[in-house]
Amino acid sequence: MKEFTVSVFTENKVGLLNRVTVVLTRRHINIESLTVSESEVEGIHRFTIVINVAEDQVKKIVKQMEKQVDVVKAFYHETDETVHQEIALYKMPISALSNGLNLEKMLRHHHARILSVSPEFLIVEKTGHKAETQELFNQLQPLGLLEFVRSGRIAITKPMKKFSEHMEEMHAF
Amino acid sequence: MKTLTKEKSSAFTDTENISGALAIVKCLLEEQVEYIFGYPGGAIMPVYDAMYDYQEELKHILNRHEQGAVHAAQGYARATGRVGVCIATSGPGATNLITGIADALIDSTPLVCITGQVPKRLIGSDAFQETDVIGISLPVTKWNYQITKASEIPEIFAKAFYIAASGRPGPVLIDITKNAQIEMLDYYYKKCDHVRSYVPVPKANPTEIERAAELINKAKRPFLLFGHGVTISGAEKELKEVIEKTGVPAAWTIMGLSALETEHPQNVGMLGMHGNYGPNILTNECDVMIAVGMRFDDRVTGDLNTYAKQAKVIHLEIDPAEVDKNVKTEVALVGDCKVTMQALLPLLKKNNHKPWLQRFHDCMKMEQEMIIEKELHPSKEGMTMGEVIRRINDRTDGRAIIVTDVGQHQMVACRYARFQQHRGNITSGGLGTMGFCLPAAFGAKLGAPNRDVVAIIGDGGFQMTLQELGTIWQTQTNVKIVILNNEFLGMVRQWQQLFFDKRYSATELVNPNFVAISKGFGIDAERVDKRENLDDALNRMFGCEQSYLLEIMVEKEDCVFPMIPAGASVSQIRLS
Ligand SMILES: Cc1ncc(C[n+]2csc(CCOP(=O)(O)OP(=O)(O)O)c2C)c(N)n1
């Protein structure tokens, strides 16, 4: 088992999320993270899915996804072939600022930023790999962390090939 | 069957302002649909109303259950190679289609299924007969779409027919809200021939084709397996040329049956769980395996860890997702197998593999002595399924379309019928759907009116869709129906006998009077319980211009052999 990032390029159609995820759920594969956004090509959406499976299995999965009529192309990459990021938000009580534990230094050390401050709480943002946002989480929790949320992974692959080139190849025959 | 004239069809290409319902009818006519199998209800009534004016051009068949409608559409599609079309109302009408849709997906059958839906404004409100058909059908359709505006109709229908029929065929479902059937639109139809996200027919790489040819030319013990893909792409001629040029022994999956005549000297028989001994046991001795249009189903391969591990596998397959799914290939030729074989043929050397082929014949001789002889010429009093099948087959010169249900009779029919004509075998292979046969046979007859269509059904499966006798009667369609009655759910009973100490849990049937039922539906029928009456009964059945039903009593506790127990290796095939 290894961590793979699967990128799926699709038409922008209602219901397609189900068609893509059912390929995984049907095979009891847990989705570690899933993000959907637009891509650089107009009308084409991009799914970024993180799963832990054997390489043999991820190959089959990608083909099953591509088999869906509205899926244009699907790829899989090992984590170190991608540049990836996640974003996390932390809600802290205002009191955490003044209890002598030096929250400010902690945030500076983690390159986190404060997005918003109100009389009762402040909201901190940190982007990074999961391990990094997790580390900050671990440090903030003893300080009275009120709420925490983390996004799915977004990833761009290092190998240089534009999606539009893949499109052309598909219909080259 | 009357088809549209050119003039009439081109008149449709001008824009006209018509209702969504009428647009649907016109789309179907543009796609040259001759039959539509269905059942009406509230959410699809506008379409039924529009069909009323086109009864000549678009024949609606009123099945007796939506499952019957979809299986009939499948039978039609399988007999003709064209898209089968069915229609149902929302809610229960739509859910009743699901079994057939799942069956069509796994057996690559082109269908367009149309379902009515509650008006758009009611969607999501748990309205009367509202169900999430798109959600329910998603995993069992090649593509599905909900139309909520009339203006979408022409484009979506064109796309549906294109997707259903192209590449690896499959079922498409279009759900249409009632408001979209009533609204007006400016109708203009253009056939679809391209969807940008979809590559229906990949083209096999020429260097890979060369590699495949080299492997085949050098092989000492090549073995070819063929499946449904050959029939779907109409590659029967190319398959025969490949076989005859290379001298390779060829075996079939039940979905590939009838793509090569049974009597061909290199046709070595059936693969899989109840297949012939030779093709199974020698799977683990071939050095090059050429798989054409088949997908290595577990009923064919048994345990994959002991399946053809010694062989270099060449896979001719249209669906990239099937390649390396179950069996690792040495050379993958992803494309239409007809085109691939055409490219392969000039590279193949003329060869013969007589001693290797002889081994298959030797195995067949042994199987003949141990199993086939007893099945065809039984010494016991009761009739066997095999002898009945063989007599029917002889009566029709192997040219009938034999449609089977699921169970022992299905395996026996596939094993003992000798096919002389393509598209001769229609069965539910992948899903194994009991109840498939009767409606599918009916649909097949509409698609192939000039062929004899014989439905071979178990007494269990017959009772799953026997209401379709009503459809057969109403349409005066000539289907020959043969119930092989063993008064058991035979195949399950066989497993209970072999693997569950003969504990016959819920497999014994107390049957109704099938002859009276058939006659009640207006279809002449008789029961045959003695061998000496069989031939006369068959003469009466085939001599009859109309549908006819024979209930043939067979041995109650016969087993189908050979058998590879589920999950066992092809090498563990049992002869008794
Ligand atoms: C819809 C459905 N339900 C259950 C089964 C499981 N099943 C497979 S074969 C079989 C027995 C079929 O009995 P019958 O129709 O009498 O045919 P026979 O095996 O006796 O020839 C059953 C129950 C099935 N294939 N399909």
Coordinates of C-alpha atoms in Angstrom, one line a residue, chain A residues 77-153:
Chain A
H77 CA 1.0 9.9 -9.2
E78 CA 3.0 9.0 -6.2
T79 CA 3.2 11.8 -3.7
D80 CA 6.7 12.8 -4.4
E81 CA 5.9 13.4 -8.1
T82 CA 3.5 16.1 -7.1
V83 CA 3.6 19.5 -5.5
H84 CA 0.7 19.5 -3.1
Q85 CA -0.9 21.7 -0.5
E86 CA -3.7 21.7 2.1
I87 CA -5.1 24.5 4.1
A88 CA -6.3 24.4 7.7
L89 CA -8.2 26.9 9.8
Y90 CA -8.0 27.0 13.6
K91 CA -10.4 29.0 15.9
M92 CA -8.7 30.0 19.2
P93 CA -10.1 31.7 22.2
I94 CA -8.8 35.3 22.6
S95 CA -7.6 34.3 26.0
A96 CA -4.9 32.1 24.4
L97 CA -3.1 35.3 23.4
S98 CA -2.6 36.3 27.0
N99 CA -1.8 33.2 28.9
G100 CA 1.9 33.6 28.7
L101 CA 2.5 30.7 26.3
N102 CA 3.5 32.9 23.5
L103 CA 1.0 32.1 20.8
E104 CA 2.5 34.8 18.6
K105 CA 5.9 33.0 18.5
M106 CA 4.3 29.7 17.7
L107 CA 2.3 31.1 14.8
R108 CA 5.4 32.9 13.5
H109 CA 7.4 29.7 13.7
H110 CA 4.7 27.8 11.7
H111 CA 4.3 30.6 9.1
A112 CA 0.6 30.7 10.1
R113 CA -1.4 33.9 9.7
I114 CA -4.2 35.4 11.7
L115 CA -7.2 36.0 9.4
S116 CA -9.7 37.5 11.7
V117 CA -9.9 38.7 15.3
S118 CA -13.0 39.4 17.4
P119 CA -13.4 40.1 21.1
E120 CA -13.9 36.3 21.9
F121 CA -11.8 34.5 19.3
L122 CA -9.3 34.7 16.5
I123 CA -9.0 32.6 13.3
V124 CA -5.6 31.3 12.2
E125 CA -4.8 29.9 8.8
K126 CA -2.0 27.7 7.8
T127 CA -1.2 26.1 4.5
G128 CA 1.2 23.2 4.1
H129 CA 1.4 19.4 4.0
K130 CA -0.9 17.5 6.3
A131 CA 1.9 16.7 8.7
E132 CA 2.6 20.5 9.1
T133 CA -1.0 21.5 9.7
Q134 CA -1.3 18.6 12.1
E135 CA 1.7 19.7 14.0
L136 CA 0.2 23.1 14.6
F137 CA -3.0 21.5 15.6
N138 CA -1.1 19.4 18.2
Q139 CA 0.4 22.6 19.6
L140 CA -2.8 24.6 19.6
Q141 CA -5.0 22.0 21.2
P142 CA -3.6 22.4 24.7
L143 CA -4.2 26.2 24.4
G144 CA -8.0 25.7 24.1
L145 CA -8.5 25.2 20.4
L146 CA -12.2 25.7 19.7
E147 CA -12.6 24.5 16.1
F148 CA -10.5 23.0 13.4
V149 CA -11.0 22.3 9.8
R150 CA -8.7 21.1 7.0
S151 CA -9.2 21.1 3.3
G152 CA -8.6 18.2 0.9
R153 CA -5.3 18.1 -0.9

